[in-house]
């Protein structure tokens, strides 16, 4: 089946198609050696590059990714450029126009636009192995118990979290009974948490706020105030517990997570949330961090201040702008593990936080070990956990 230039695979078993069960088809992933991972036993909805016009699809997927990465850089530089224009006698009108454009989503309401979510999902075609969203449990969540999905690794742009989570619900018009829901989410996989939390400075970043945060409706602030507001309301959501520290320690080809911070465990206990670990295979292969071997302790200190000290390059590093494209010879495959419902404890003790944090670390390591060989990782490659 082809959807907007992508192939949506609804799985097979023993040669017989099972569109109701939504078991994923095999996915080709290239990690130096072409492999054919077997996703039997996982409940999956997979977005794969189509075989027809694949070069065009890959190029268009690259364009989508450039729009995403450029929105970050433009959001950081356009306000400065506009302010500089205001100081120029012959460019004040242009500077005012740019500032007005940037200020629009902060002044006027911007409604979610499902077509924007479908546009972002076209990025899956850039990756040779496409993107897949898989679950170890057939019904990952009925949301009767609020759920906290925890995604690793952070990567550079959290592409796994962006492409393999709530944005698929938005692409399906947030209608679980629709045909688009079956295509993008899966008839037996929903509902899933719609919102993912991101750093406050990113959520408020001009351009990115408009085209990604508001148009999709899937990203909110990861500030403590907003997270507690959602938990007090019993709302389900996803986040990257490793945050900027996991981003700072990014090294291509290394499966590494940062789990020294335990606040998400503490608040999950206070509010009785179901915690689900999720791992995106392929995220660690998307970029090269040129600073990976430099001044590690200093860069971690910057991360403490909310500043990711990284210098990224992709396969086209020598070409302006195209250097922001990731390596596309693999795929982005997010597997959600079997979660655990935490007891609701008004004031969790340090020992209780340690106990459930230890469970989470072990659950994430076991999730990685169960599925690493599906995606071309060698048996002796293990998850590096910084705790």
Short mmCIF file of C-alpha atoms in Angstrom, two decimals:
data_model
loop_
_atom_site.label_atom_id
_atom_site.label_comp_id
_atom_site.label_asym_id
_atom_site.label_seq_id
_atom_site.Cartn_x
_atom_site.Cartn_y
_atom_site.Cartn_z
CA UNK A 1 0.00 0.00 0.00
CA UNK A 2 1.33 3.44 -0.91
CA UNK A 3 0.51 6.49 1.18
CA UNK A 4 1.86 9.90 0.23
CA UNK A 5 4.91 8.42 -1.41
CA UNK A 6 5.52 5.89 1.35
CA UNK A 7 4.72 2.22 1.63
CA UNK A 8 2.75 1.22 4.71
CA UNK A 9 3.33 -2.39 5.67
CA UNK A 10 0.80 -4.23 7.78
CA UNK A 11 2.75 -7.39 8.36
CA UNK A 12 2.66 -11.02 7.50
CA UNK A 13 3.18 -14.35 9.14
CA UNK A 14 3.89 -17.63 7.35
CA UNK A 15 3.15 -15.94 4.04
CA UNK A 16 -0.41 -15.00 5.02
CA UNK A 17 -1.26 -11.34 5.39
CA UNK A 18 -2.89 -10.33 8.65
CA UNK A 19 -4.18 -6.76 8.28
CA UNK A 20 -6.20 -7.04 11.47
CA UNK A 21 -3.30 -8.00 13.69
CA UNK A 22 -0.97 -5.44 12.11
CA UNK A 23 2.19 -7.52 12.52
CA UNK A 24 5.07 -5.77 10.79
CA UNK A 25 6.69 -6.99 7.61
CA UNK A 26 10.44 -7.53 7.46
CA UNK A 27 12.39 -4.30 7.02
CA UNK A 28 15.66 -3.90 5.19
CA UNK A 29 18.19 -2.00 7.27
CA UNK A 30 21.70 -1.23 6.12
CA UNK A 31 24.37 -0.95 8.81
CA UNK A 32 27.36 -1.70 6.62
CA UNK A 33 25.84 -5.13 5.93
CA UNK A 34 22.37 -5.54 4.51
CA UNK A 35 20.22 -7.37 7.01
CA UNK A 36 16.62 -8.54 7.03
CA UNK A 37 15.38 -8.17 10.61
CA UNK A 38 12.43 -10.24 11.73
CA UNK A 39 9.76 -8.35 13.66
CA UNK A 40 7.51 -11.34 14.35
CA UNK A 41 6.00 -11.06 17.79
CA UNK A 42 5.94 -7.25 17.73
CA UNK A 43 2.82 -5.26 17.04
CA UNK A 44 4.00 -2.74 14.48
CA UNK A 45 3.02 -0.14 11.98
CA UNK A 46 5.86 0.49 9.54
CA UNK A 47 6.43 3.37 7.16
CA UNK A 48 8.74 2.17 4.41
CA UNK A 49 10.16 3.82 1.29
CA UNK A 50 8.13 2.75 -1.73
CA UNK A 51 9.79 0.76 -4.52
CA UNK A 52 8.39 3.07 -7.20
CA UNK A 53 10.17 6.38 -7.74
CA UNK A 54 12.32 5.62 -4.70
CA UNK A 55 14.99 8.16 -5.67
CA UNK A 56 12.40 10.93 -5.79
CA UNK A 57 10.96 9.80 -2.46
CA UNK A 58 14.40 9.75 -0.85
CA UNK A 59 15.15 13.25 -2.16
CA UNK A 60 11.80 14.55 -0.95
CA UNK A 61 12.38 12.91 2.45
CA UNK A 62 15.72 14.69 2.58
CA UNK A 63 13.97 17.98 1.80
CA UNK A 64 11.57 17.37 4.71
CA UNK A 65 14.49 16.72 7.06
CA UNK A 66 16.21 19.89 5.87
CA UNK A 67 13.04 21.83 6.66
CA UNK A 68 13.12 20.38 10.17
CA UNK A 69 16.81 21.04 10.85
CA UNK A 70 16.73 24.45 9.15
CA UNK A 71 13.83 25.52 11.37
CA UNK A 72 16.17 25.22 14.36
CA UNK A 73 18.98 27.23 12.80
CA UNK A 74 16.63 29.83 11.31
CA UNK A 75 14.81 30.19 14.61
CA UNK A 76 18.09 30.96 16.33
CA UNK A 77 19.49 33.36 13.70
CA UNK A 78 16.53 35.16 12.10
CA UNK A 79 15.67 37.29 15.17
CA UNK A 80 19.28 38.50 15.33
CA UNK A 81 19.30 39.20 11.60
CA UNK A 82 15.99 41.07 11.80
CA UNK A 83 17.27 43.19 14.69
CA UNK A 84 20.38 44.02 12.65
CA UNK A 85 18.19 45.06 9.70
CA UNK A 86 16.29 47.48 11.93
CA UNK A 87 19.55 49.36 12.49
CA UNK A 88 20.07 49.74 8.75
CA UNK A 89 18.48 52.85 7.32
CA UNK A 90 17.47 51.20 4.06
CA UNK A 91 16.32 47.84 5.50
CA UNK A 92 13.95 48.74 8.33
CA UNK A 93 10.86 47.62 6.42
CA UNK A 94 12.36 44.19 5.73
CA UNK A 95 13.47 43.85 9.37
CA UNK A 96 9.99 44.79 10.60
CA UNK A 97 8.40 42.28 8.21
CA UNK A 98 10.65 39.45 9.43
CA UNK A 99 9.96 40.26 13.08
CA UNK A 100 6.23 40.37 12.36
CA UNK A 101 6.42 36.96 10.71
CA UNK A 102 8.34 35.52 13.65
CA UNK A 103 5.96 37.05 16.21
CA UNK A 104 2.80 35.74 14.55
CA UNK A 105 2.46 32.41 16.47
CA UNK A 106 3.12 34.18 19.79
CA UNK A 107 0.33 36.70 19.21
CA UNK A 108 -2.34 34.80 17.28
CA UNK A 109 -3.61 31.25 17.87
CA UNK A 110 -2.32 28.59 15.48
CA UNK A 111 -4.41 25.44 15.16
CA UNK A 112 -2.97 21.95 14.53
CA UNK A 113 -2.81 21.10 10.84
CA UNK A 114 -2.90 17.33 10.08
CA UNK A 115 -1.35 17.89 6.65
CA UNK A 116 1.76 19.22 8.40
CA UNK A 117 2.09 15.98 10.39
CA UNK A 118 1.77 13.95 7.20
CA UNK A 119 4.42 16.18 5.61
CA UNK A 120 6.89 15.49 8.44
CA UNK A 121 6.26 11.75 8.17
CA UNK A 122 7.47 11.88 4.57
CA UNK A 123 10.96 12.10 6.11
CA UNK A 124 10.77 8.32 6.58
CA UNK A 125 11.47 7.88 2.86
CA UNK A 126 14.95 9.37 3.29
CA UNK A 127 16.12 6.35 5.28
CA UNK A 128 16.87 3.16 3.37
CA UNK A 129 15.26 1.14 6.16
CA UNK A 130 12.35 3.55 6.63
CA UNK A 131 10.73 4.04 10.03
CA UNK A 132 8.74 1.69 12.21
CA UNK A 133 6.83 2.03 15.47
CA UNK A 134 6.62 -1.28 17.33
CA UNK A 135 5.23 -2.51 20.62
CA UNK A 136 5.94 -5.63 22.64
CA UNK A 137 2.36 -5.55 23.91
CA UNK A 138 -0.56 -5.89 21.53
CA UNK A 139 -2.50 -3.12 23.25
CA UNK A 140 0.22 -0.77 24.51
CA UNK A 141 -2.16 1.47 26.40
CA UNK A 142 -5.86 2.13 26.75
CA UNK A 143 -4.99 5.30 28.69
CA UNK A 144 -7.22 4.30 31.61
CA UNK A 145 -3.95 4.48 33.56
CA UNK A 146 -1.88 7.52 32.60
CA UNK A 147 1.24 6.51 30.70
CA UNK A 148 4.76 7.91 30.52
CA UNK A 149 6.66 6.72 27.44
CA UNK A 150 10.40 7.23 27.88
CA UNK A 151 12.43 7.40 24.65
CA UNK A 152 16.12 6.64 24.17
CA UNK A 153 18.56 7.55 22.85
CA UNK A 154 18.01 11.29 22.52
CA UNK A 155 20.12 11.47 19.39
CA UNK A 156 20.74 14.85 17.77
CA UNK A 157 17.22 15.80 16.69
CA UNK A 158 15.17 13.08 18.50
CA UNK A 159 14.07 11.80 15.10
CA UNK A 160 12.75 8.53 16.53
CA UNK A 161 10.49 10.35 18.97
CA UNK A 162 9.33 12.76 16.26
CA UNK A 163 8.52 10.14 13.61
CA UNK A 164 7.47 7.14 15.71
CA UNK A 165 5.09 8.50 18.33
CA UNK A 166 2.12 10.83 18.69
CA UNK A 167 2.68 12.65 15.39
CA UNK A 168 1.19 9.61 13.68
CA UNK A 169 -2.06 10.27 15.52
CA UNK A 170 -2.07 13.82 14.21
CA UNK A 171 -1.36 12.55 10.68
CA UNK A 172 -4.45 10.40 11.09
CA UNK A 173 -6.57 13.46 12.01
CA UNK A 174 -6.71 12.11 15.61
CA UNK A 175 -9.60 9.84 14.59
CA UNK A 176 -9.03 6.24 15.79
CA UNK A 177 -11.78 4.93 13.50
CA UNK A 178 -10.39 6.47 10.32
CA UNK A 179 -8.54 4.73 7.51
CA UNK A 180 -5.60 7.05 8.06
CA UNK A 181 -5.39 5.91 11.69
CA UNK A 182 -5.10 2.32 10.48
CA UNK A 183 -2.37 3.36 8.05
CA UNK A 184 -0.28 5.54 10.33
CA UNK A 185 -0.99 4.17 13.82
CA UNK A 186 -2.57 0.74 13.41
CA UNK A 187 -6.06 -0.43 14.28
CA UNK A 188 -4.84 -2.45 17.28
CA UNK A 189 -2.20 -0.02 18.50
CA UNK A 190 -4.10 3.02 19.67
CA UNK A 191 -4.64 5.21 21.40
CA UNK A 192 -1.07 6.20 22.23
CA UNK A 193 0.18 9.30 24.08
CA UNK A 194 -0.32 12.21 21.72
CA UNK A 195 2.18 14.67 23.21
CA UNK A 196 5.94 14.53 23.67
CA UNK A 197 7.78 16.97 25.93
CA UNK A 198 10.80 18.94 24.74
CA UNK A 199 13.12 21.55 26.22
CA UNK A 200 11.40 24.88 26.90
CA UNK A 201 13.93 26.82 24.82
CA UNK A 202 13.18 24.57 21.84
CA UNK A 203 9.41 24.81 22.22
CA UNK A 204 9.65 28.61 22.23
CA UNK A 205 12.14 28.77 19.34
CA UNK A 206 10.81 30.92 16.46
CA UNK A 207 9.96 29.10 13.21
CA UNK A 208 10.22 25.66 14.88
CA UNK A 209 7.43 26.65 17.25
CA UNK A 210 5.15 27.50 14.33
CA UNK A 211 5.76 24.69 11.86
CA UNK A 212 6.43 21.81 14.25
CA UNK A 213 5.14 22.58 17.75
CA UNK A 214 1.84 24.28 16.86
CA UNK A 215 1.05 22.80 13.47
CA UNK A 216 1.38 19.22 14.73
CA UNK A 217 0.11 19.83 18.27
CA UNK A 218 2.42 17.03 19.47
CA UNK A 219 5.14 18.93 21.31
CA UNK A 220 4.93 20.74 24.63
CA UNK A 221 7.39 22.11 27.14
CA UNK A 222 9.33 19.70 29.36
CA UNK A 223 9.48 22.28 32.13
CA UNK A 224 8.75 20.98 35.60
CA UNK A 225 5.68 23.19 35.81
CA UNK A 226 4.14 21.83 32.62
CA UNK A 227 5.00 18.21 33.40
CA UNK A 228 3.39 18.44 36.83
CA UNK A 229 0.36 20.14 35.32
CA UNK A 230 -0.10 17.20 32.95
CA UNK A 231 0.46 14.66 35.71
CA UNK A 232 -2.02 16.34 38.00
CA UNK A 233 -4.56 15.99 35.19
CA UNK A 234 -3.63 12.36 34.57
CA UNK A 235 -2.54 13.00 30.97
CA UNK A 236 -0.30 10.56 29.12
CA UNK A 237 2.80 11.82 27.34
CA UNK A 238 6.30 10.93 26.19
CA UNK A 239 9.72 12.40 26.94
CA UNK A 240 13.47 11.80 26.59
CA UNK A 241 14.78 11.33 30.16
CA UNK A 242 18.40 11.65 28.98
CA UNK A 243 17.81 15.21 27.76
CA UNK A 244 20.71 17.44 26.76
CA UNK A 245 23.17 15.22 28.64
CA UNK A 246 22.38 12.26 26.40
CA UNK A 247 22.61 14.59 23.40
CA UNK A 248 25.97 15.96 24.56
CA UNK A 249 27.44 12.46 24.89
CA UNK A 250 26.24 11.41 21.43
CA UNK A 251 28.80 9.44 19.43
CA UNK A 252 27.93 7.83 16.11
CA UNK A 253 27.68 4.06 16.33
CA UNK A 254 27.65 4.01 20.15
CA UNK A 255 24.44 2.92 21.87
CA UNK A 256 24.60 5.18 24.91
CA UNK A 257 22.00 6.50 27.36
CA UNK A 258 22.25 8.93 30.26
CA UNK A 259 20.16 8.00 33.30
CA UNK A 260 21.69 9.85 36.22
CA UNK A 261 18.61 12.01 36.67
CA UNK A 262 15.77 10.29 38.51
CA UNK A 263 13.14 13.01 38.66
CA UNK A 264 10.88 11.29 36.13
CA UNK A 265 10.83 8.18 38.36
CA UNK A 266 10.00 10.27 41.44
CA UNK A 267 7.04 12.00 39.79
CA UNK A 268 5.80 8.80 38.14
CA UNK A 269 5.61 7.31 41.64
CA UNK A 270 3.86 10.36 43.07
CA UNK A 271 1.15 10.17 40.41
CA UNK A 272 0.92 6.42 39.86
CA UNK A 273 1.92 6.41 36.18
CA UNK A 274 2.60 3.45 33.95
CA UNK A 275 6.20 3.83 32.74
CA UNK A 276 7.16 2.36 29.36
CA UNK A 277 10.79 2.29 28.13
CA UNK A 278 11.26 2.76 24.38
CA UNK A 279 14.40 2.48 22.28
CA UNK A 280 14.99 3.75 18.75
CA UNK A 281 17.43 1.55 16.86
CA UNK A 282 19.26 3.59 14.25
CA UNK A 283 19.13 6.92 16.11
CA UNK A 284 22.78 6.61 17.10
CA UNK A 285 23.83 6.26 13.44
CA UNK A 286 22.26 9.47 12.13
CA UNK A 287 25.12 11.96 12.62
CA UNK A 288 28.75 12.39 13.61
CA UNK A 289 29.48 14.52 16.66
CA UNK A 290 32.85 16.11 15.91
CA UNK A 291 33.25 17.03 19.59
CA UNK A 292 32.66 13.52 20.92
CA UNK A 293 36.29 13.14 22.03
CA UNK A 294 36.80 16.69 23.26
CA UNK A 295 36.36 18.18 26.75
CA UNK A 296 33.72 15.76 27.95
CA UNK A 297 33.41 17.13 31.48
CA UNK A 298 33.17 20.72 30.26
CA UNK A 299 30.46 19.78 27.76
CA UNK A 300 28.51 17.99 30.49
CA UNK A 301 28.69 21.16 32.57
CA UNK A 302 27.22 23.09 29.64
CA UNK A 303 24.45 20.48 29.49
CA UNK A 304 23.73 21.19 33.17
CA UNK A 305 23.04 24.77 32.06
CA UNK A 306 20.77 23.63 29.22
CA UNK A 307 23.36 24.20 26.48
CA UNK A 308 24.20 21.23 24.22
CA UNK A 309 27.88 21.55 23.29
CA UNK A 310 28.00 19.55 20.06
CA UNK A 311 29.23 19.98 16.50
CA UNK A 312 27.37 17.71 14.09
CA UNK A 313 28.12 16.61 10.56
CA UNK A 314 26.38 14.33 8.12
CA UNK A 315 27.39 12.57 4.90
CA UNK A 316 27.35 15.87 2.95
CA UNK A 317 29.32 17.87 5.51
CA UNK A 318 31.18 19.86 2.85
CA UNK A 319 27.97 21.24 1.27
CA UNK A 320 26.31 24.26 2.96
CA UNK A 321 22.91 23.38 4.45
CA UNK A 322 23.07 19.81 3.11
CA UNK A 323 25.53 19.13 5.92
CA UNK A 324 22.50 18.97 8.24
CA UNK A 325 21.18 15.87 6.48
CA UNK A 326 21.65 12.68 8.54
CA UNK A 327 23.16 9.44 7.31
CA UNK A 328 20.32 7.59 5.61
CA UNK A 329 21.79 4.12 5.07
CA UNK A 330 19.89 2.63 7.98
CA UNK A 331 16.45 3.17 9.48
CA UNK A 332 14.71 4.52 12.57
CA UNK A 333 12.90 1.75 14.39
CA UNK A 334 11.32 2.49 17.77
CA UNK A 335 10.39 -0.46 19.96
CA UNK A 336 8.21 0.18 23.02
CA UNK A 337 8.83 -2.30 25.79
CA UNK A 338 6.54 -3.85 28.35
CA UNK A 339 5.72 -1.15 30.86
CA UNK A 340 5.12 -1.23 34.58
CA UNK A 341 2.40 0.52 36.53
CA UNK A 342 3.95 2.32 39.47
CA UNK A 343 2.14 2.50 42.83
CA UNK A 344 0.85 5.93 43.75
CA UNK A 345 2.96 7.21 46.64
CA UNK A 346 2.43 10.74 47.94
CA UNK A 347 6.00 11.12 49.18
CA UNK A 348 8.30 8.51 47.61
CA UNK A 349 11.36 7.81 49.73
CA UNK A 350 14.87 7.85 48.31
CA UNK A 351 14.96 4.06 48.61
CA UNK A 352 11.73 3.69 46.64
CA UNK A 353 13.01 5.99 43.90
CA UNK A 354 16.24 3.98 43.73
CA UNK A 355 14.29 0.71 43.53
CA UNK A 356 12.11 1.78 40.62
CA UNK A 357 14.97 3.57 38.89
CA UNK A 358 16.97 0.32 39.05
CA UNK A 359 13.98 -1.50 37.53
CA UNK A 360 13.83 1.05 34.71
CA UNK A 361 17.54 0.75 33.90
CA UNK A 362 17.29 -3.03 33.82
CA UNK A 363 14.10 -2.96 31.73
CA UNK A 364 15.74 -0.67 29.17
CA UNK A 365 18.87 -2.83 28.98
CA UNK A 366 16.78 -5.96 28.52
CA UNK A 367 14.66 -4.26 25.85
CA UNK A 368 17.84 -3.39 23.95
CA UNK A 369 19.23 -6.93 24.27
CA UNK A 370 15.98 -8.56 23.12
CA UNK A 371 15.83 -6.63 19.87
CA UNK A 372 19.33 -5.45 18.89
CA UNK A 373 19.95 -8.29 16.44
CA UNK A 374 16.71 -7.53 14.60
CA UNK A 375 18.34 -4.30 13.44
CA UNK A 376 21.82 -5.46 12.51
CA UNK A 377 23.68 -4.96 15.79
CA UNK A 378 26.24 -7.61 16.68
CA UNK A 379 25.66 -9.91 19.68
CA UNK A 380 28.56 -8.48 21.70
CA UNK A 381 27.36 -4.88 21.36
CA UNK A 382 25.67 -3.77 24.56
CA UNK A 383 23.91 -0.67 25.78
CA UNK A 384 26.18 1.80 27.58
CA UNK A 385 24.32 3.26 30.56
CA UNK A 386 25.63 6.32 32.36
CA UNK A 387 24.08 6.21 35.84
#
